[in-house]
Short mmCIF file of C-alpha atoms and ligand atoms in Angstrom, two decimals:
data_model
loop_
_atom_site.label_atom_id
_atom_site.label_comp_id
_atom_site.label_asym_id
_atom_site.label_seq_id
_atom_site.Cartn_x
_atom_site.Cartn_y
_atom_site.Cartn_z
CA MET K 1 -25.51 8.32 -5.33
CA THR K 2 -24.41 9.68 -1.74
CA PHE K 3 -22.47 7.49 1.35
CA GLN K 4 -25.58 8.70 3.03
CA ASP K 5 -28.03 5.78 0.56
CA PHE K 6 -26.09 3.39 2.72
CA ASN K 7 -27.98 4.01 5.77
CA PHE K 8 -24.04 4.09 7.93
CA ASP K 9 -23.87 4.30 11.17
CA GLN K 10 -23.65 8.10 12.43
CA LYS K 11 -20.65 7.02 14.07
CA LEU K 12 -19.26 5.83 10.49
CA ASN K 13 -20.54 8.46 8.42
CA GLU K 14 -18.62 11.26 11.39
CA GLY K 15 -15.20 9.79 10.17
CA LEU K 16 -16.51 9.45 6.35
CA ASP K 17 -16.70 13.68 6.30
CA SER K 18 -13.46 14.30 9.09
CA MET K 19 -11.75 11.86 5.44
CA GLY K 20 -13.14 14.37 3.11
CA TYR K 21 -15.20 11.44 1.59
CA GLU K 22 -18.73 12.97 -0.42
CA LYS K 23 -19.20 10.58 -2.67
CA PRO K 24 -19.08 6.98 -2.72
CA THR K 25 -16.78 5.45 -6.41
CA PRO K 26 -18.72 3.38 -8.73
CA ILE K 27 -16.85 0.00 -6.78
CA GLN K 28 -17.94 1.34 -3.36
CA GLN K 29 -21.48 2.38 -5.02
CA GLN K 30 -21.71 -1.12 -6.15
CA ALA K 31 -19.91 -3.34 -3.16
CA VAL K 32 -21.09 -1.70 -0.01
CA PRO K 33 -24.95 -2.76 -0.15
CA VAL K 34 -23.94 -6.45 -1.09
CA ILE K 35 -21.78 -6.52 2.08
CA LEU K 36 -23.71 -5.24 3.93
CA GLN K 37 -26.57 -8.20 3.04
CA ASN K 38 -23.49 -10.42 4.17
CA LYS K 39 -23.16 -12.11 0.28
CA ASP K 40 -20.05 -12.70 -0.88
CA VAL K 41 -18.14 -11.16 -2.97
CA ILE K 42 -15.37 -11.50 -6.04
CA ALA K 43 -14.11 -7.78 -7.10
CA CYS K 44 -12.14 -6.75 -9.56
CA ALA K 45 -10.74 -3.21 -9.05
CA GLN K 46 -7.77 -1.78 -9.20
CA THR K 47 -6.17 0.01 -6.83
CA GLY K 48 -7.44 4.21 -7.62
CA THR K 49 -11.21 2.24 -7.46
CA GLY K 50 -11.19 3.37 -3.88
CA LYS K 51 -11.84 -0.39 -2.89
CA THR K 52 -10.35 -0.55 0.54
CA ALA K 53 -12.80 1.69 1.50
CA ALA K 54 -15.55 -0.43 -0.89
CA TYR K 55 -15.23 -3.69 2.01
CA ILE K 56 -14.26 -1.78 4.96
CA LEU K 57 -17.00 0.64 5.41
CA PRO K 58 -19.22 -2.25 5.61
CA VAL K 59 -17.54 -3.61 7.86
CA ILE K 60 -16.66 -1.36 10.03
CA ASN K 61 -20.91 -0.64 10.01
CA LYS K 62 -21.68 -4.31 10.25
CA MET K 63 -19.25 -4.50 13.13
CA ILE K 64 -20.06 -1.21 15.03
CA HIS K 65 -23.18 -3.04 16.42
CA ALA K 66 -21.68 -6.67 16.71
CA ASP K 67 -19.83 -7.93 20.32
CA HIS K 68 -16.55 -6.80 20.48
CA ARG K 69 -14.64 -9.44 22.18
CA HIS K 70 -13.57 -11.51 19.34
CA LEU K 71 -11.55 -9.92 15.78
CA ASN K 72 -13.86 -10.48 13.99
CA THR K 73 -11.67 -9.34 11.06
CA LEU K 74 -9.52 -10.23 8.46
CA VAL K 75 -7.61 -8.76 5.76
CA ILE K 76 -4.87 -10.28 3.38
CA ALA K 77 -3.16 -7.79 1.56
CA PRO K 78 0.96 -9.07 -0.45
CA THR K 79 2.90 -6.01 1.15
CA ARG K 80 3.89 -4.61 4.04
CA GLU K 81 3.13 -1.12 3.26
CA LEU K 82 -0.05 -1.89 1.69
CA ALA K 83 -1.07 -3.48 4.78
CA GLN K 84 -0.26 -0.49 6.41
CA GLN K 85 -2.34 1.83 4.59
CA ILE K 86 -5.16 -0.26 5.07
CA ASP K 87 -4.75 -0.27 8.75
CA GLN K 88 -4.37 3.02 8.41
CA GLN K 89 -7.62 3.82 6.46
CA ILE K 90 -9.43 2.09 8.22
CA GLU K 91 -8.35 4.02 11.57
CA GLY K 92 -9.58 6.86 9.99
CA PHE K 93 -13.20 5.63 8.66
CA ALA K 94 -13.08 3.63 12.50
CA TYR K 95 -11.95 6.72 14.50
CA PHE K 96 -15.26 7.88 16.10
CA THR K 97 -17.06 4.11 16.84
CA GLY K 98 -14.04 2.89 18.55
CA ILE K 99 -13.01 -0.11 16.10
CA SER K 100 -9.14 -1.03 16.25
CA SER K 101 -7.24 -1.98 14.09
CA ILE K 102 -3.44 -3.79 14.00
CA PRO K 103 -1.38 -4.32 11.38
CA VAL K 104 0.81 -7.95 11.24
CA TYR K 105 3.42 -7.92 8.15
CA GLY K 106 7.00 -9.01 8.23
CA GLY K 107 10.21 -7.52 8.98
CA GLY K 108 11.44 -5.64 11.13
CA ASP K 109 13.25 -6.97 15.06
CA GLY K 110 12.03 -9.16 17.24
CA ALA K 111 10.63 -6.05 18.49
CA THR K 112 8.43 -5.60 16.08
CA TRP K 113 7.48 -9.18 16.74
CA ASP K 114 6.82 -9.41 20.51
CA VAL K 115 4.33 -6.19 19.49
CA GLN K 116 2.75 -7.72 16.88
CA LYS K 117 2.44 -10.79 19.26
CA ARG K 118 0.95 -8.97 22.10
CA ALA K 119 -1.11 -6.68 20.01
CA LEU K 120 -3.45 -9.77 18.89
CA GLU K 121 -3.37 -12.01 22.65
CA GLN K 122 -4.86 -8.42 23.69
CA GLY K 123 -7.09 -8.66 20.57
CA ALA K 124 -8.29 -5.78 18.01
CA ASP K 125 -11.27 -6.89 15.63
CA ILE K 126 -9.48 -6.31 12.54
CA VAL K 127 -6.17 -7.88 11.51
CA VAL K 128 -4.21 -6.89 8.54
CA ALA K 129 -1.83 -8.96 7.29
CA THR K 130 0.68 -10.04 4.80
CA PRO K 131 0.42 -13.79 4.59
CA GLY K 132 3.98 -15.55 6.16
CA ARG K 133 3.48 -12.62 9.36
CA LEU K 134 0.95 -14.75 9.74
CA ILE K 135 1.61 -18.08 9.15
CA ALA K 136 4.12 -17.15 12.02
CA LEU K 137 1.70 -15.77 14.60
CA LEU K 138 -0.65 -18.80 14.09
CA ALA K 139 2.01 -21.09 14.51
CA ALA K 140 3.22 -20.11 17.15
CA GLY K 141 -0.36 -20.32 18.32
CA THR K 142 -0.97 -17.03 19.74
CA THR K 143 -4.09 -16.35 17.09
CA VAL K 144 -7.66 -17.41 17.60
CA PHE K 145 -9.77 -16.76 14.67
CA ASP K 146 -12.16 -18.80 16.35
CA HIS K 147 -15.20 -16.09 16.13
CA LEU K 148 -14.34 -14.57 12.88
CA GLN K 149 -16.38 -13.27 10.94
CA HIS K 150 -15.00 -11.48 7.40
CA LEU K 151 -12.42 -12.80 5.71
CA ILE K 152 -10.40 -10.30 2.84
CA LEU K 153 -8.02 -11.23 0.02
CA ASP K 154 -6.88 -7.74 -1.42
CA GLU K 155 -4.73 -7.64 -4.21
CA ALA K 156 -5.62 -11.54 -4.50
CA ASP K 157 -3.99 -11.74 -8.15
CA ARG K 158 -1.38 -9.89 -6.02
CA MET K 159 -0.41 -12.60 -4.03
CA LEU K 160 -0.92 -15.56 -6.17
CA ASP K 161 1.81 -13.65 -8.24
CA MET K 162 4.29 -13.95 -5.33
CA GLY K 163 3.38 -17.95 -4.55
CA PHE K 164 1.46 -17.29 -1.32
CA TYR K 165 -1.52 -19.45 -3.00
CA ASP K 166 -0.56 -22.51 -0.09
CA ASP K 167 -0.25 -20.00 2.36
CA ILE K 168 -3.02 -18.65 1.69
CA ILE K 169 -5.20 -22.10 1.96
CA LYS K 170 -3.43 -22.38 5.09
CA ILE K 171 -4.63 -19.80 6.73
CA VAL K 172 -8.82 -20.50 5.25
CA ASN K 173 -7.68 -24.05 7.21
CA TYR K 174 -7.09 -21.82 10.66
CA LEU K 175 -10.83 -19.75 10.10
CA PRO K 176 -14.34 -20.25 10.70
CA LYS K 177 -16.32 -22.29 7.64
CA GLN K 178 -19.59 -19.92 8.02
CA ARG K 179 -17.79 -16.09 7.70
CA GLN K 180 -18.08 -13.74 5.26
CA THR K 181 -15.02 -13.62 2.37
CA LEU K 182 -14.52 -10.56 0.07
CA LEU K 183 -12.07 -11.14 -3.21
CA PHE K 184 -10.89 -7.92 -4.55
CA SER K 185 -8.23 -8.60 -7.24
CA ALA K 186 -6.63 -5.89 -9.57
CA THR K 187 -7.56 -8.76 -12.84
CA MET K 188 -9.16 -11.86 -13.45
CA PRO K 189 -6.80 -14.91 -14.82
CA PRO K 190 -8.02 -18.23 -14.14
CA LYS K 191 -6.47 -18.91 -11.03
CA ILE K 192 -7.91 -16.28 -9.10
CA ARG K 193 -11.09 -17.59 -10.31
CA ALA K 194 -9.94 -21.50 -8.62
CA LEU K 195 -8.74 -19.46 -5.80
CA ALA K 196 -12.85 -18.21 -6.00
CA ASN K 197 -13.91 -21.49 -6.42
CA LYS K 198 -11.88 -22.87 -3.38
CA ILE K 199 -12.71 -20.51 -0.52
CA LEU K 200 -16.36 -18.31 -1.82
CA ASN K 201 -19.75 -19.06 -1.27
CA GLN K 202 -21.60 -18.64 -4.37
CA PRO K 203 -20.25 -14.68 -4.63
CA GLU K 204 -22.04 -11.78 -6.12
CA GLU K 205 -19.68 -10.79 -8.99
CA ILE K 206 -18.39 -6.87 -9.14
CA ASN K 207 -16.12 -5.43 -12.08
CA ILE K 208 -14.94 -1.78 -12.37
CA ALA K 209 -11.86 -2.33 -14.05
CA ILE K 210 -11.23 -2.72 -17.34
CA ALA K 211 -7.32 -2.75 -17.48
CA LYS K 212 -7.20 1.75 -18.53
CA PRO K 213 -5.10 4.30 -16.90
CA ALA K 214 -6.98 7.59 -15.60
CA ALA K 215 -8.27 10.12 -18.35
CA GLY K 216 -5.93 12.79 -16.47
CA ILE K 217 -2.48 10.81 -17.38
CA ARG K 218 -0.42 12.55 -20.25
CA GLN K 219 1.18 9.35 -21.89
CA GLU K 220 4.41 9.23 -23.69
CA ALA K 221 6.84 7.07 -24.62
CA PHE K 222 10.85 7.04 -25.94
CA VAL K 223 12.40 5.06 -28.04
CA VAL K 224 15.71 4.65 -27.41
CA TYR K 225 19.22 2.59 -26.69
CA ASP K 226 20.09 1.48 -22.90
CA ALA K 227 23.74 3.33 -23.44
CA GLN K 228 20.92 6.87 -24.61
CA LYS K 229 18.68 6.40 -21.36
CA GLU K 230 21.00 8.75 -18.43
CA LYS K 231 21.05 11.50 -20.82
CA LEU K 232 17.36 11.78 -21.81
CA LEU K 233 16.32 11.17 -18.00
CA SER K 234 18.60 14.11 -17.49
CA HIS K 235 16.96 16.25 -20.61
CA ILE K 236 13.30 15.03 -18.51
CA LEU K 237 14.52 16.06 -14.75
CA LYS K 238 15.20 19.59 -16.92
CA THR K 239 13.08 20.33 -19.92
CA TYR K 240 9.44 19.22 -18.32
CA THR K 241 7.41 20.30 -15.79
CA TRP K 242 6.53 18.50 -12.35
CA ASN K 243 7.12 18.54 -8.53
CA SER K 244 7.09 15.26 -7.43
CA ILE K 245 8.71 12.06 -9.95
CA ILE K 246 8.38 7.87 -8.93
CA LEU K 247 10.92 6.93 -11.80
CA PHE K 248 10.14 2.41 -12.18
CA ALA K 249 12.66 -0.36 -13.04
CA SER K 250 12.29 -3.56 -12.70
CA THR K 251 15.26 -4.82 -11.26
CA LYS K 252 16.20 -3.48 -7.68
CA GLU K 253 19.76 -4.22 -9.50
CA THR K 254 18.87 -1.14 -11.79
CA VAL K 255 17.44 0.72 -8.63
CA LYS K 256 20.46 0.17 -7.15
CA LYS K 257 22.60 1.30 -10.07
CA LEU K 258 20.45 4.44 -11.31
CA ASP K 259 20.68 5.39 -7.38
CA SER K 260 24.24 5.43 -7.71
CA ALA K 261 24.19 7.55 -11.33
CA PHE K 262 21.82 9.83 -9.39
CA ARG K 263 24.27 10.04 -6.31
CA ARG K 264 27.28 10.64 -9.25
CA SER K 265 24.68 13.77 -10.86
CA ASN K 266 24.27 14.86 -7.13
CA ILE K 267 20.14 14.62 -7.71
CA PRO K 268 18.02 14.24 -4.46
CA ALA K 269 16.23 10.97 -5.43
CA LYS K 270 15.24 8.01 -3.48
CA ALA K 271 15.76 4.74 -3.61
CA PHE K 272 13.29 1.88 -2.85
CA HIS K 273 13.73 -1.96 -2.53
CA SER K 274 13.33 -4.84 -0.37
CA ASP K 275 16.80 -4.80 0.13
CA LEU K 276 16.45 -2.08 2.26
CA GLU K 277 15.20 -2.05 6.66
CA GLN K 278 11.58 -1.75 6.95
CA THR K 279 12.37 1.72 9.07
CA GLU K 280 14.75 2.82 5.82
CA ARG K 281 11.78 1.84 3.49
CA GLU K 282 9.28 4.00 5.92
CA GLN K 283 11.24 6.79 6.97
CA ILE K 284 11.82 7.31 2.53
CA LEU K 285 8.03 6.59 1.90
CA ARG K 286 6.57 9.23 4.58
CA ALA K 287 9.71 11.46 3.25
CA PHE K 288 8.17 11.64 -0.84
CA LYS K 289 4.69 11.71 0.95
CA ASN K 290 5.88 15.51 2.43
CA LYS K 291 7.82 16.38 -0.56
CA GLN K 292 10.49 16.12 1.24
CA VAL K 293 12.12 13.74 -1.36
CA ASN K 294 10.76 14.63 -4.86
CA ILE K 295 11.91 11.63 -6.66
CA ILE K 296 11.84 7.82 -5.81
CA ILE K 297 13.18 4.94 -7.81
CA GLY K 298 12.17 1.93 -6.79
CA THR K 299 10.51 -1.60 -7.99
CA ASP K 300 7.15 -2.51 -9.03
CA VAL K 301 6.33 -3.58 -5.26
CA LEU K 302 5.95 0.47 -5.76
CA SER K 303 3.20 0.73 -8.18
CA ARG K 304 0.87 -1.04 -6.35
CA GLY K 305 -1.56 0.18 -3.60
CA ILE K 306 1.15 3.48 -2.65
CA ASP K 307 -0.83 5.81 -2.24
CA VAL K 308 1.25 10.14 -2.29
CA GLU K 309 -1.05 12.37 -3.93
CA GLY K 310 0.22 15.12 -5.85
CA ILE K 311 2.62 13.03 -8.06
CA SER K 312 3.52 14.59 -11.44
CA MET K 313 5.09 12.27 -13.22
CA VAL K 314 6.33 8.84 -13.76
CA ILE K 315 8.92 7.47 -15.39
CA ASN K 316 9.51 4.18 -16.98
CA TRP K 317 12.70 3.97 -16.88
CA ASP K 318 12.58 -0.36 -18.70
CA VAL K 319 9.01 -1.73 -20.00
CA PRO K 320 7.47 -3.23 -17.27
CA PRO K 321 7.51 -7.45 -17.59
CA ASP K 322 3.58 -7.38 -17.44
CA PRO K 323 1.21 -4.37 -18.65
CA GLU K 324 -0.81 -4.26 -16.11
CA ASP K 325 2.22 -3.57 -14.21
CA TYR K 326 2.11 -0.48 -16.58
CA VAL K 327 -1.34 0.53 -15.96
CA HIS K 328 -0.53 0.42 -11.88
CA ARG K 329 3.09 2.08 -12.68
CA ILE K 330 1.46 5.33 -14.52
CA GLY K 331 -1.62 5.14 -12.15
CA ARG K 332 0.97 6.32 -9.33
CA THR K 333 -0.09 9.96 -11.17
CA ALA K 334 -2.72 11.42 -11.82
CA ARG K 335 -4.42 9.74 -8.78
CA ALA K 336 -8.13 11.91 -7.74
CA GLU K 337 -8.45 13.28 -11.25
CA THR K 338 -5.68 15.54 -11.11
CA THR K 339 -3.36 15.19 -13.79
CA GLY K 340 0.23 13.99 -14.52
CA THR K 341 2.44 12.11 -17.03
CA ALA K 342 4.12 8.91 -18.00
CA ILE K 343 6.83 7.96 -19.50
CA THR K 344 8.04 5.22 -20.74
CA PHE K 345 11.55 4.69 -22.19
CA VAL K 346 11.34 1.85 -24.96
CA ASN K 347 14.15 -0.65 -25.80
CA GLU K 348 15.11 -2.39 -28.97
CA LYS K 349 14.26 -5.34 -26.89
CA ASP K 350 11.07 -4.10 -24.69
CA GLN K 351 9.07 -3.23 -27.91
CA LYS K 352 7.18 -6.34 -28.22
CA ARG K 353 6.21 -6.15 -24.45
CA PHE K 354 5.35 -2.51 -25.15
CA SER K 355 2.97 -3.27 -28.35
CA GLY K 356 1.55 -5.73 -25.54
CA ILE K 357 0.34 -2.95 -23.16
CA GLU K 358 -0.75 -1.19 -26.04
CA THR K 359 -3.30 -3.56 -26.60
CA LEU K 360 -4.24 -3.72 -23.28
CA ILE K 361 -4.91 -0.81 -22.87
CA GLY K 362 -6.98 -0.09 -26.75
CA SER K 363 -3.99 2.93 -27.48
CA GLU K 364 -1.90 3.58 -28.90
CA ILE K 365 1.00 5.64 -26.55
CA PRO K 366 2.85 8.89 -28.40
CA LYS K 367 6.45 7.91 -28.82
CA LEU K 368 8.17 11.03 -29.02
CA PRO K 369 11.12 11.86 -30.93
CA LEU K 370 14.20 12.54 -29.10
CA PRO K 371 16.26 14.99 -28.26
CA GLU K 372 18.64 16.27 -31.08
CA PHE K 373 21.90 16.55 -28.73
CA LEU K 374 21.25 12.44 -28.67
CA GLY K 375 21.06 10.91 -32.51
CA GLU K 376 19.32 8.48 -33.62
CA GLY K 377 17.71 5.20 -31.53
CA PRO K 378 16.48 2.68 -32.58
CA VAL K 379 13.71 2.01 -35.07
CA TYR K 380 10.19 1.18 -33.32
CA ASN K 381 9.47 -2.35 -34.63
CA PRO K 382 7.51 -3.81 -32.22
CA GLN K 383 7.08 -7.21 -34.62
CA VAL K 384 10.70 -8.54 -35.35
CA LYS K 385 11.51 -11.17 -32.81
CA ARG K 386 14.19 -11.18 -30.94
CA LYS K 387 16.33 -14.22 -28.41
CA SER K 388 15.61 -13.01 -25.60
CA ASP K 389 11.70 -13.45 -26.15
CA PHE K 390 12.88 -17.02 -25.97
CA ASN K 391 14.63 -16.46 -23.57
CA GLY K 392 11.74 -15.06 -21.48
CA ARG K 393 8.98 -17.70 -22.52
CA LYS K 394 11.57 -20.09 -21.35
CA LYS K 395 12.50 -18.00 -18.02
CA ARG K 396 8.69 -18.00 -17.85
CA PHE K 397 7.84 -21.60 -18.39
CA ARG K 398 9.90 -22.50 -15.54
CA LYS K 399 8.77 -20.61 -12.96
CA ASN K 400 5.50 -21.40 -13.62
CA ARG K 401 6.77 -25.55 -13.36
CA ASN K 402 7.66 -23.73 -9.41
CA PRO K 403 4.36 -22.65 -7.73
CA ASN K 404 5.88 -21.82 -5.12
CA ALA K 405 8.62 -18.96 -6.27
CA LYS K 406 8.24 -16.03 -4.58
CA ARG K 407 8.89 -13.67 -6.34
CA SER K 408 11.79 -11.21 -5.42
CA SER K 409 11.54 -7.30 -6.20
P1 AMP U 1 -7.48 2.76 -3.15
O1 AMP U 1 -8.60 2.46 -4.49
O2 AMP U 1 -8.60 1.85 -1.99
O3 AMP U 1 -6.54 2.24 -2.89
O4 AMP U 1 -8.07 4.40 -2.92
C1 AMP U 1 -7.86 4.52 -4.00
C2 AMP U 1 -7.44 6.95 -2.73
O5 AMP U 1 -8.51 6.69 -3.25
C3 AMP U 1 -7.60 6.39 -1.47
O6 AMP U 1 -6.30 7.70 -1.27
C4 AMP U 1 -8.55 7.14 -0.89
O7 AMP U 1 -8.30 7.24 0.46
C5 AMP U 1 -9.48 6.90 -2.09
N1 AMP U 1 -10.31 8.11 -1.57
C6 AMP U 1 -11.68 6.34 -1.85
N2 AMP U 1 -12.95 6.35 -2.50
C7 AMP U 1 -13.34 7.56 -2.47
C8 AMP U 1 -13.58 8.76 -2.12
N3 AMP U 1 -15.56 7.87 -2.61
N4 AMP U 1 -13.48 9.69 -1.79
C9 AMP U 1 -12.48 10.29 -2.02
N5 AMP U 1 -11.14 9.64 -1.72
C10 AMP U 1 -11.62 8.07 -1.48
#
């Protein structure tokens, strides 16, 4: 199958050509024809599968011949980074079509608010928004969605994890009932089904993603004590071949701690977390994409959506709390059918979680011996119950009782 089979408008095909797209990915092959038929869609597809193009290309194609004077399409995404990336992709595809898009997200200063507000007032064809900022703009009466034709929810599972359910429903209440709704999610837990029942109309279901890492990723693990991790990391930096690395940690406190440790050792790395100003975050990502910075340390905010090519290695300083986050984290490497290495540090308390990841991906990840100079690590025995397992369960229970709890990362 080629893109020609979709019979897209020539202007859109030119955009695809200029972006170097030759062949549709499986999610695009399945979703594009259904979306072109104006049907609602619920699609299970992860970042890296080409899901953004899968929903936006048919929407742009429909818009080319439509009346442009009104806001036509709303894309809602969980984070500003993802919103920006979607907006950039749209700009690329729509370059020859005259269709415009604007990103709307929180953070930044009053000037950003004014720019976004003005852009909305002047009108755009597509708005790519994070829920919080969009609600604020809607409340300010700036945005009129009376003629909206397409609503797209991207990474819907992530948005619900972040506590955006009520915001999404609130936004949907501002939209015309007669519209096409497309819901994309990396996973399909019952809460996503419930949301879909509420806002989709007889959707066609498309299921591409089974939570499996790309074949080009070599996965390895080291079973270590926390006290051994820093030395192990330096050893890996010295002995493995790599050109750029993302080092993931589960909390921003750990990210900051690692940042200080890297500074002490004069290793040029940059930390990326939600305490940074938006402009700083953008600068860091730009420097990383341009290869001026070779190591970036971040939380799971970085694990979704961030699209940087040529990352040769992902290191998990700890095991992510959610097994699916593991797949997202390591999916930052080996993109576009290249190869990469993903290394995970597994301390005693993370062993059970790690074995949950192995169950999810359906294969065992090799546990490599520690370099001799580090001495022995803990024994790998994920079946042992630890006190922290019970604490974790209690915490999860408390979190689940408050559906509005926003996840900080
Ligand atoms: P996504 O899953 O939307 O985050 O896309 C992952 C990456 O794949 C992005 O860099 C896209 O630009 C790229 N991509 C998506 N579809 C195609 C395609 N058909 N051919 C080449 N690259 C693609």
